[in-house]
XYZ file of C-alpha atoms in Angstrom:
658
model
C 14.223 -17.619 -8.351
C 11.176 -15.824 -8.285
C 11.390 -11.981 -6.380
C 8.067 -12.574 -5.359
C 8.959 -15.648 -2.977
C 10.472 -14.875 0.439
C 8.010 -12.044 1.723
C 6.295 -13.677 3.988
C 7.004 -17.572 4.684
C 5.870 -20.217 2.502
C 5.576 -22.401 5.802
C 4.185 -20.233 8.218
C 0.505 -21.974 7.075
C -2.182 -22.463 10.125
C -2.130 -26.259 10.126
C -5.062 -25.816 12.299
C -7.168 -25.790 8.945
C -6.564 -28.964 7.992
C -8.108 -30.788 10.898
C -11.696 -29.091 9.766
C -13.926 -30.792 7.852
C -15.167 -28.136 5.878
C -16.940 -28.984 2.225
C -15.314 -27.846 -0.671
C -16.858 -27.105 -4.257
C -15.132 -28.886 -7.576
C -15.803 -27.849 -10.821
C -15.823 -31.239 -13.243
C -14.174 -30.726 -16.096
C -13.263 -32.434 -19.627
C -10.008 -32.143 -21.506
C -10.422 -31.007 -24.773
C -7.419 -29.670 -26.676
C -4.736 -26.441 -26.141
C -3.335 -23.902 -28.495
C -1.144 -21.215 -28.828
C -2.200 -17.785 -28.936
C -1.346 -14.381 -27.005
C -3.699 -12.450 -24.568
C -5.183 -10.171 -27.112
C -6.567 -12.752 -29.236
C -7.807 -14.545 -26.040
C -9.922 -11.377 -25.114
C -10.768 -9.826 -28.335
C -14.327 -9.457 -29.828
C -16.036 -9.613 -26.563
C -17.887 -6.267 -25.068
C -18.712 -7.232 -21.665
C -15.724 -8.756 -19.071
C -16.629 -9.252 -15.362
C -12.733 -10.303 -13.214
C -11.372 -11.053 -9.646
C -7.668 -10.670 -9.568
C -5.259 -9.310 -7.424
C -4.349 -5.748 -6.635
C -0.838 -6.346 -8.476
C -1.879 -6.814 -12.125
C -3.243 -3.310 -12.551
C -0.968 -2.255 -15.044
C -2.399 -4.679 -17.374
C -5.719 -3.561 -16.866
C -5.442 -0.524 -18.312
C -4.165 -2.194 -21.539
C -7.461 -4.390 -21.705
C -9.974 -1.727 -20.445
C -10.468 -0.260 -23.934
C -11.618 -3.138 -25.393
C -14.420 -3.413 -23.156
C -18.059 -1.142 -23.305
C -18.753 -2.751 -19.801
C -16.002 -4.205 -17.074
C -16.446 -4.949 -13.691
C -12.976 -5.592 -11.780
C -13.283 -7.188 -7.984
C -9.461 -6.839 -6.613
C -8.527 -9.415 -4.599
C -5.738 -10.116 -2.177
C -3.398 -12.856 -1.262
C -2.709 -11.417 1.938
C -4.951 -12.145 5.618
C -6.686 -9.355 6.379
C -7.368 -9.814 10.293
C -8.515 -5.964 10.656
C -9.256 -3.043 10.173
C -6.049 -1.692 10.065
C -5.215 -4.235 7.577
C -8.272 -3.701 5.712
C -7.888 -0.309 5.409
C -4.081 -0.254 4.138
C -4.855 -2.931 1.959
C -7.795 -0.472 0.185
C -5.517 2.724 -0.024
C -2.395 0.651 -1.787
C -4.695 -0.534 -4.021
C -6.564 2.750 -4.610
C -3.026 4.287 -5.010
C -1.896 1.699 -7.634
C -4.843 2.679 -9.665
C -4.395 6.243 -9.710
C -0.878 5.680 -10.748
C -1.612 4.159 -14.047
C -4.780 6.347 -14.808
C -2.515 9.540 -13.820
C -0.309 8.448 -16.029
C -2.169 6.963 -19.580
C -5.870 6.595 -18.800
C -6.853 9.567 -16.750
C -10.215 9.433 -19.087
C -11.012 6.206 -17.960
C -12.350 7.408 -14.835
C -15.561 9.051 -16.989
C -15.918 5.632 -16.900
C -16.516 5.227 -13.473
C -18.941 8.158 -13.711
C -21.017 6.952 -16.364
C -21.190 3.495 -15.255
C -19.312 1.187 -17.813
C -16.840 0.870 -15.354
C -16.868 -0.293 -12.063
C -13.950 -1.614 -9.266
C -14.426 -3.620 -5.856
C -12.290 -4.406 -3.410
C -12.063 -7.565 -1.143
C -13.338 -6.569 2.403
C -12.829 -9.411 5.098
C -12.199 -12.358 2.429
C -8.759 -13.505 1.191
C -9.342 -14.878 -2.469
C -6.981 -16.595 -4.250
C -9.498 -16.960 -7.338
C -8.354 -15.721 -10.786
C -11.391 -15.620 -13.498
C -12.552 -14.068 -16.053
C -15.645 -14.195 -18.092
C -16.242 -12.393 -21.122
C -19.288 -11.778 -23.212
C -20.284 -10.746 -26.546
C -23.025 -10.254 -29.414
C -22.847 -13.248 -31.701
C -19.803 -15.182 -29.350
C -20.426 -18.164 -27.194
C -19.851 -16.704 -23.346
C -16.342 -18.104 -22.344
C -14.379 -18.477 -18.526
C -10.683 -17.975 -18.361
C -9.560 -19.196 -15.049
C -6.482 -21.349 -13.474
C -3.584 -20.014 -12.112
C -2.774 -16.601 -14.137
C -3.762 -13.097 -12.617
C -4.275 -10.383 -14.711
C -0.791 -9.235 -14.804
C 2.048 -8.578 -18.109
C 4.283 -11.382 -17.169
C 1.028 -14.048 -16.312
C -0.239 -13.672 -19.996
C 3.483 -12.834 -21.919
C 4.387 -16.143 -21.779
C 7.397 -15.355 -19.630
C 5.842 -17.260 -16.618
C 4.843 -20.768 -16.429
C 0.839 -20.859 -15.751
C -2.227 -23.152 -15.915
C -4.734 -21.063 -18.127
C -7.961 -22.928 -18.677
C -10.624 -21.570 -21.278
C -14.034 -22.884 -20.867
C -16.717 -21.971 -23.512
C -20.888 -21.938 -23.006
C -23.590 -20.818 -21.292
C -23.066 -23.705 -18.484
C -19.556 -22.496 -17.479
C -20.889 -18.898 -17.479
C -23.412 -18.825 -15.637
C -21.876 -21.500 -12.723
C -18.881 -19.202 -12.724
C -20.615 -15.469 -12.812
C -22.997 -16.689 -9.853
C -20.170 -17.564 -7.916
C -18.217 -13.758 -8.856
C -21.812 -12.302 -7.799
C -22.074 -13.897 -4.333
C -18.236 -12.182 -3.750
C -19.819 -9.162 -5.070
C -22.606 -8.929 -2.566
C -20.746 -10.515 0.261
C -17.663 -8.987 0.933
C -16.784 -5.801 -1.319
C -16.555 -2.636 -1.336
C -16.501 0.126 -4.727
C -14.406 2.225 -5.453
C -15.217 5.753 -6.724
C -14.188 7.862 -8.788
C -13.153 10.427 -5.779
C -11.137 7.578 -4.499
C -8.829 7.399 -6.973
C -8.802 11.108 -8.257
C -8.417 12.657 -4.530
C -6.388 9.807 -3.238
C -3.361 11.576 -1.035
C -2.396 9.284 1.527
C -4.081 11.181 4.285
C -7.429 11.672 3.943
C -9.362 8.610 4.952
C -13.089 9.702 4.028
C -12.017 7.941 0.498
C -11.183 4.546 1.239
C -13.796 2.583 0.179
C -14.682 0.637 3.276
C -14.595 4.430 5.306
C -16.459 6.171 2.605
C -19.375 2.923 2.462
C -20.213 3.707 6.104
C -21.572 7.305 4.994
C -24.088 4.957 2.265
C -24.538 1.945 4.525
C -24.154 3.601 8.108
C -23.334 0.320 9.962
C -20.546 -2.148 8.373
C -20.337 -5.507 10.265
C -16.407 -6.989 9.592
C -15.711 -10.749 10.471
C -12.011 -11.138 9.554
C -10.741 -14.234 8.403
C -8.100 -16.096 10.198
C -6.952 -18.016 7.007
C -3.229 -17.235 5.943
C -2.609 -16.588 3.027
C 0.318 -16.541 0.202
C 2.867 -14.235 -1.386
C 1.629 -10.952 -3.451
C 3.812 -8.315 -5.264
C 6.758 -7.208 -2.971
C 6.045 -3.491 -4.045
C 2.533 -4.139 -2.959
C 2.938 -5.949 0.154
C 5.599 -3.333 1.007
C 3.543 -0.290 0.883
C 0.678 -2.298 2.719
C 2.945 -2.825 5.550
C 3.710 0.725 5.821
C 0.259 1.777 5.865
C -0.873 -0.848 7.968
C 1.466 -0.108 11.052
C -0.136 3.731 10.308
C -3.737 2.643 10.923
C -2.867 0.145 13.468
C -2.833 2.167 17.004
C -6.047 4.678 15.194
C -8.391 1.428 14.220
C -11.047 0.397 16.851
C -10.189 -3.480 17.827
C -12.457 -6.440 17.205
C -15.001 -7.399 19.501
C -14.920 -11.029 21.926
C -16.104 -12.148 18.959
C -14.237 -11.300 16.354
C -16.274 -8.737 14.604
C -15.249 -5.048 14.075
C -18.532 -2.529 14.260
C -17.900 0.230 12.249
C -19.539 3.073 12.151
C -19.488 7.000 11.680
C -19.357 7.543 15.255
C -16.335 4.661 15.093
C -14.991 6.768 11.495
C -14.643 10.487 13.164
C -12.933 8.599 15.865
C -10.204 7.645 13.588
C -9.997 10.648 12.053
C -9.819 12.920 14.938
C -6.309 10.096 16.114
C -4.916 10.202 12.831
C -5.296 14.510 12.916
C -3.144 14.258 15.986
C -0.533 11.675 14.634
C -0.036 14.356 11.814
C -0.126 17.620 14.228
C 2.637 15.727 15.768
C 4.430 14.842 12.469
C 4.329 17.645 10.720
C 5.619 19.933 13.855
C 8.463 17.266 13.670
C 9.231 17.323 9.893
C 9.229 21.048 10.324
C 12.088 20.966 12.348
C 13.788 18.033 10.831
C 16.301 18.085 7.290
C 14.982 15.537 4.793
C 18.340 14.021 3.215
C 17.959 12.197 0.035
C 20.319 9.930 -1.461
C 19.876 9.424 -5.291
C 21.887 6.995 -6.488
C 21.334 7.367 -10.637
C 22.031 10.855 -10.211
C 25.075 10.682 -7.784
C 23.294 13.581 -5.848
C 22.325 14.026 -2.229
C 19.492 16.527 -2.039
C 19.319 18.051 1.779
C 15.917 19.809 1.911
C 15.097 19.646 -1.887
C 18.961 21.456 -2.875
C 21.832 19.396 -4.032
C 24.850 19.488 -2.371
C 28.071 20.421 -3.081
C 30.366 17.147 -2.830
C 33.551 18.935 -3.772
C 34.303 20.769 -0.431
C 37.461 23.183 -0.200
C 40.412 21.214 1.358
C 40.784 23.909 4.080
C 37.404 23.368 5.223
C 37.777 19.854 5.396
C 40.958 20.036 7.061
C 39.028 22.263 9.793
C 35.953 19.689 10.257
C 38.645 16.439 10.235
C 40.779 18.588 13.007
C 37.850 19.530 15.475
C 36.518 16.456 15.219
C 39.650 14.006 15.693
C 40.497 16.692 18.866
C 36.442 16.404 20.198
C 37.459 12.544 20.195
C 40.922 13.359 22.339
C 38.195 14.908 25.113
C 36.944 11.856 25.873
C 40.265 11.104 27.314
C 39.377 13.092 30.378
C 36.354 10.911 31.211
C 36.197 8.727 34.012
C 35.928 5.132 33.734
C 37.144 2.992 30.555
C 38.070 5.764 28.128
C 39.686 3.722 25.566
C 36.926 1.746 25.327
C 34.189 4.774 24.673
C 36.314 6.214 22.250
C 36.496 2.863 20.024
C 32.380 2.849 20.687
C 31.614 6.138 19.617
C 34.119 5.882 16.714
C 32.545 2.808 15.630
C 28.563 4.364 15.839
C 30.191 7.609 13.981
C 30.709 5.145 10.996
C 27.200 3.834 11.276
C 25.570 7.175 11.501
C 27.182 8.319 8.837
C 26.390 5.361 6.732
C 23.191 5.098 7.822
C 21.023 7.860 5.296
C 22.671 4.654 2.925
C 21.470 1.728 4.521
C 17.734 2.380 2.806
C 19.205 2.380 -0.200
C 21.179 -0.767 0.148
C 18.509 -2.437 1.944
C 16.551 -2.139 -1.115
C 19.109 -3.723 -3.253
C 19.505 -6.516 -1.702
C 15.814 -7.376 -1.585
C 15.428 -7.115 -5.241
C 18.474 -9.454 -5.537
C 17.610 -11.868 -2.487
C 20.078 -10.825 -0.386
C 19.951 -10.900 3.762
C 18.957 -7.347 4.939
C 20.018 -7.738 8.189
C 23.669 -6.645 7.640
C 22.555 -3.303 6.713
C 20.684 -1.954 10.126
C 18.616 1.116 10.539
C 18.760 0.749 14.448
C 21.319 2.167 16.632
C 21.876 2.474 20.898
C 23.962 4.544 22.231
C 23.020 3.722 26.475
C 25.078 3.649 29.966
C 25.893 6.269 32.279
C 24.316 9.899 32.162
C 27.116 12.405 31.521
C 29.198 10.001 29.295
C 28.760 12.631 26.270
C 25.836 10.452 24.205
C 23.873 13.243 23.483
C 26.531 15.811 22.593
C 28.010 13.453 20.063
C 24.791 12.943 18.091
C 24.354 16.595 17.526
C 28.045 16.801 16.878
C 27.593 14.167 14.468
C 24.218 15.524 13.291
C 25.921 19.208 12.792
C 28.498 17.834 10.822
C 26.151 15.998 8.516
C 23.519 19.073 7.719
C 24.526 21.567 9.868
C 21.761 21.298 12.265
C 20.796 19.757 15.393
C 17.166 17.724 14.685
C 16.817 15.545 18.440
C 13.500 13.935 19.120
C 12.387 14.008 22.860
C 11.837 11.030 24.215
C 8.413 11.810 25.409
C 7.136 12.670 21.641
C 8.514 8.771 20.417
C 5.571 6.844 20.108
C 5.688 3.782 17.358
C 3.172 4.794 15.272
C 4.616 8.470 15.069
C 7.863 6.834 13.985
C 5.990 4.692 11.019
C 5.118 7.704 9.687
C 8.383 9.722 10.105
C 10.345 7.537 8.510
C 9.323 7.959 4.433
C 8.987 11.471 5.277
C 12.371 12.318 6.187
C 13.913 9.835 3.461
C 17.102 9.349 4.570
C 18.236 11.709 7.598
C 18.562 9.949 10.942
C 15.910 9.970 13.477
C 17.565 10.921 16.445
C 15.328 10.466 20.508
C 17.205 11.052 22.949
C 16.965 10.353 26.531
C 14.590 7.258 26.175
C 13.742 5.911 29.112
C 13.695 1.903 30.204
C 9.382 2.155 29.901
C 8.962 3.880 26.875
C 12.204 1.596 25.143
C 10.092 -1.263 26.199
C 6.609 0.053 25.068
C 8.103 1.494 21.741
C 10.953 0.792 20.890
C 11.651 -2.744 20.735
C 8.375 -3.222 18.445
C 10.007 -1.511 15.869
C 13.598 -2.802 16.375
C 12.083 -6.316 15.772
C 10.258 -5.151 12.832
C 13.011 -4.350 11.014
C 11.731 -5.588 7.212
C 10.784 -2.292 6.068
C 11.965 -1.425 3.034
C 11.436 1.413 0.890
C 14.156 3.552 -1.438
C 14.852 6.365 1.046
C 13.846 5.886 4.853
C 15.409 7.399 8.134
C 17.595 5.004 10.449
C 16.897 5.583 13.983
C 19.610 6.495 16.308
C 18.273 6.342 20.299
C 20.395 7.246 23.421
C 19.241 5.882 26.644
C 20.529 5.927 30.098
C 21.465 3.126 32.520
C 17.831 2.598 32.760
C 17.809 0.326 30.043
C 19.275 -2.590 31.747
C 20.173 -5.224 29.201
C 19.268 -5.207 25.713
C 18.210 -8.753 24.329
C 20.012 -11.192 21.968
C 16.765 -10.777 19.400
C 17.444 -7.225 19.182
C 21.132 -7.102 19.202
C 20.905 -8.928 15.942
C 19.022 -5.985 14.602
C 20.732 -3.291 15.792
C 23.918 -1.415 16.609
C 24.579 -1.636 20.008
C 27.179 0.749 22.127
C 27.213 0.370 25.942
C 29.013 3.348 26.791
C 30.469 3.002 30.761
C 33.096 6.206 30.917
C 31.450 9.113 32.355
C 32.358 12.843 32.967
C 32.112 14.362 36.645
C 28.951 16.407 37.081
C 30.996 19.953 37.047
C 32.609 19.375 34.205
C 29.874 18.318 32.263
C 28.678 21.167 32.885
C 31.585 23.329 31.557
C 31.600 21.523 28.294
C 33.721 24.323 26.172
C 35.120 21.820 23.901
C 32.102 20.525 23.065
C 31.067 23.965 22.581
C 33.931 24.920 20.815
C 33.443 21.764 18.564
C 29.688 22.823 17.718
C 30.644 26.468 17.295
C 33.248 25.664 14.475
C 32.452 22.443 12.575
C 31.439 22.500 9.290
C 29.477 20.173 6.993
C 33.101 19.434 5.015
C 34.092 16.573 6.007
C 30.716 14.897 5.552
C 29.867 16.001 2.061
C 33.731 14.365 1.002
C 32.286 11.223 2.605
C 29.247 11.396 0.412
C 31.570 11.787 -2.423
C 33.538 9.105 -2.436
C 30.737 7.003 -1.320
C 28.597 7.514 -4.204
C 31.444 7.755 -6.683
C 33.042 4.440 -5.827
C 31.677 2.921 -2.787
C 27.811 2.106 -3.392
C 27.857 0.967 -7.021
C 30.791 -1.649 -5.731
C 28.040 -2.841 -3.072
C 25.437 -2.580 -5.782
C 27.906 -4.706 -8.152
C 28.456 -7.390 -5.234
C 24.874 -7.701 -4.204
C 24.038 -8.546 -7.943
C 26.043 -11.587 -7.776
C 25.056 -14.693 -6.924
C 28.442 -16.349 -6.056
C 29.071 -13.483 -3.381
C 28.086 -12.928 -0.194
C 26.611 -9.929 1.012
C 29.036 -6.779 1.243
C 30.546 -5.090 3.735
C 29.201 -1.512 3.941
C 30.459 -1.250 7.483
C 34.462 -1.489 6.347
C 34.453 0.431 2.649
C 32.548 2.989 4.946
C 35.226 3.401 7.601
C 37.641 3.132 5.355
C 37.047 6.234 3.705
C 36.882 7.670 7.029
C 40.307 6.654 7.682
C 41.452 7.665 4.986
C 39.721 11.199 4.913
C 41.226 11.329 8.531
C 44.525 10.427 7.305
C 44.956 13.063 4.249
C 43.584 16.100 6.328
C 44.738 15.742 9.818
C 47.750 17.990 10.812
C 49.659 15.746 13.631
C 49.563 11.625 13.566
C 46.467 9.566 13.233
C 45.622 8.328 16.251
C 45.025 4.437 17.453
C 40.899 4.643 17.244
C 40.480 5.565 13.479
C 40.294 1.622 12.251
C 38.349 0.028 9.503
C 35.913 -1.798 10.656
C 33.821 -5.048 9.799
C 30.529 -6.395 10.365
C 31.581 -9.013 12.650
C 33.069 -6.045 14.655
C 29.491 -4.825 15.330
C 27.202 -7.928 15.362
C 29.997 -9.856 17.580
C 32.223 -7.644 19.475
C 30.027 -5.228 20.603
C 26.503 -7.024 20.954
C 28.498 -9.541 23.145
C 30.555 -7.354 24.959
C 28.136 -5.613 27.605
C 26.913 -9.666 28.471
C 30.394 -10.716 28.697
C 31.834 -8.002 30.553
C 28.744 -8.346 32.928
C 29.140 -12.271 33.711
C 33.199 -12.358 34.277
C 32.567 -9.347 36.919
C 30.438 -11.477 38.419
C 32.605 -14.765 38.316
C 36.375 -12.122 39.447
C 33.875 -10.731 42.485
C 31.600 -13.468 43.424
C 32.965 -16.899 42.054
C 30.476 -18.921 44.691
C 27.490 -17.978 42.907
C 28.801 -20.180 40.019
C 28.374 -24.168 40.616
C 29.492 -26.782 37.453
C 28.202 -29.921 37.021
C 30.820 -31.523 34.862
C 29.281 -34.784 34.545
C 26.046 -33.051 33.320
C 27.852 -30.239 31.414
C 25.888 -27.796 33.221
C 27.152 -24.243 34.698
C 24.759 -22.762 36.808
C 24.837 -18.969 38.321
C 22.502 -17.525 41.238
C 21.626 -14.495 40.614
C 19.665 -14.314 44.040
C 16.461 -12.400 41.496
C 14.393 -13.495 39.423
C 14.362 -10.231 37.410
C 17.991 -9.704 36.694
C 18.193 -13.220 35.903
C 16.127 -13.032 33.081
C 17.906 -9.784 31.774
C 20.563 -12.109 31.739
C 19.051 -14.760 29.744
C 17.845 -12.064 27.154
C 20.969 -11.186 26.584
C 22.735 -14.858 25.919
C 22.669 -16.445 22.569
C 19.501 -19.244 22.706
C 22.048 -22.269 22.039
C 23.572 -22.187 25.804
C 20.592 -21.657 27.700
C 19.148 -24.872 29.115
C 16.560 -23.060 32.140
C 16.472 -20.689 34.902
C 13.937 -21.218 38.372
C 13.644 -18.880 41.122
C 16.728 -16.663 39.947
C 19.037 -19.554 39.158
C 20.097 -19.570 34.926
C 21.692 -23.470 33.902
C 23.814 -23.008 30.710
C 25.821 -25.455 28.668
C 28.973 -25.486 30.253
C 30.959 -26.253 27.176
C 29.352 -23.987 25.341
C 29.407 -21.519 27.854
C 33.640 -21.569 28.576
C 33.886 -21.191 24.802
C 31.485 -18.023 25.090
C 33.112 -16.061 27.919
C 36.735 -17.273 27.693
C 36.572 -18.477 30.936
C 37.450 -21.801 33.076
C 34.674 -21.897 35.401
C 35.762 -25.086 36.642
C 38.830 -23.665 38.374
C 38.745 -23.132 42.191
C 38.525 -19.721 43.906
C 41.719 -20.306 45.785
C 43.271 -21.339 42.275
C 43.198 -17.440 40.764
C 45.620 -16.674 43.711
C 47.999 -19.202 43.602
C 50.399 -19.101 40.126
């Protein structure tokens, strides 16, 4: 299967386009013959090249450039460009690709931009599906190469099925050259030498559409509403990352759909980016960078390799402090056993989180799902439940320092900017309220398709005002709802927490990293590459290592809560536990609000509150829900009884007569 299929759905096209009666241009051709050749012979001998291709073709283009005296290339893009954020992201990622190629082996070609023998253009607000290459040379018949082939290594290597058509003669050349000029004049921005040489991902001045504002004063952008097909996967990953970076800083389209871009708007964009970068840099200075280097079996912390062979006595110290810290949760009020189990499960995910981005990258390469490797975790529940202190302790165990992002600094745009910069160390957001969770976290969690070799997972702690977590979110993140807590005065004393945090080191975690790097991660990657196997369970393998380390170094009997955990526990038991407890508590305390219609196979729950009903429905599996009106929830009776493990048909009195 082609690895490039799947980033954007093949079935998400806008079918409304089919109802329009717009005219299409048809070129009539006659078949002459076919021949077997190679790309060098196809392009050889001509001195001028005018090309339209995709940005994913840049590496091959660098091979072609020395063959021609004059070259013009328009880089199209298959992805729909609906707004300025799309356009800026696409243009920047293309320039960065150009720069990487030119820096490697073609730096001298930048001089050809200066002398005018190399001209590069980027599409602005049109989707280009065209691939056409116009060749001209003294004493040679003009040639047009078109068809399905991008100007890429694989397309012209013979290894991929392509249609390559060659048309010769002045008539064909003039027809295609007219189309080329129309594209160039109507919707392109030229790329300067400075844009390639100085591209650094921070200064937007060299993005062509922005730099062209200086020349043209005002640019009107009319984004297309067409849905386009897939492009190169790596290009799309970079493009999507940059698009999110620009989304909240660019002007929005007016009522007529156009974007008016002048230098005043450019200044506003620059100020917003500057503000975001100040926030990002301030946080980066306080936050450790942890990189997983699979190839060299190294873990790099702040540019220094970690010692993955800690001394046994140091491991023993950390293990005993860790277990005793968890035993301290037994002094809490409420369901302490449940709290310990959930905190231990969260610890397993938190320890494994730096590996999640690595495994997701391999899963993408081998066309395996990425959902078994979640990059979001949520601890929420009562105040004084120990959530913040646990996160602090886990960070100390991992890197020897606390690095918590205050909730007031948490925004979507900041996280989009931070994730790749911080590499693998989790970004921890503390004490997030319901408003910020709804306004910023939900969009991030739903958009969990981000892929990079090393990027940060997000760990969030929140209080009880995050009243419900929708089923749509629970499929994408680790959720631990804590109902136990400490009395206020006991929480203020916290001697066990202070003792643990003052004395615990990183040896336990470094031993964990060594074992993960030595055997577990290579095994995971091997299983991902096997088409016959399902996505491997990182939770089970991680928890197995934690259990082994505790078993080897804990001086007393290993507690019952030190267990091996599987993926099902996280996405079924943990994800569903909160809503199941809520409904069963309602059933036990007030069964009158439940009504059963066996004939219609319907169970209704009258919550008496419109908002509460919607919150409950959001947490339930969609297959069970039949409808909601005026605070009354209608569920499929059969599915509800299976899901909750409760016979809702039993009479209230029956529960007291045994």
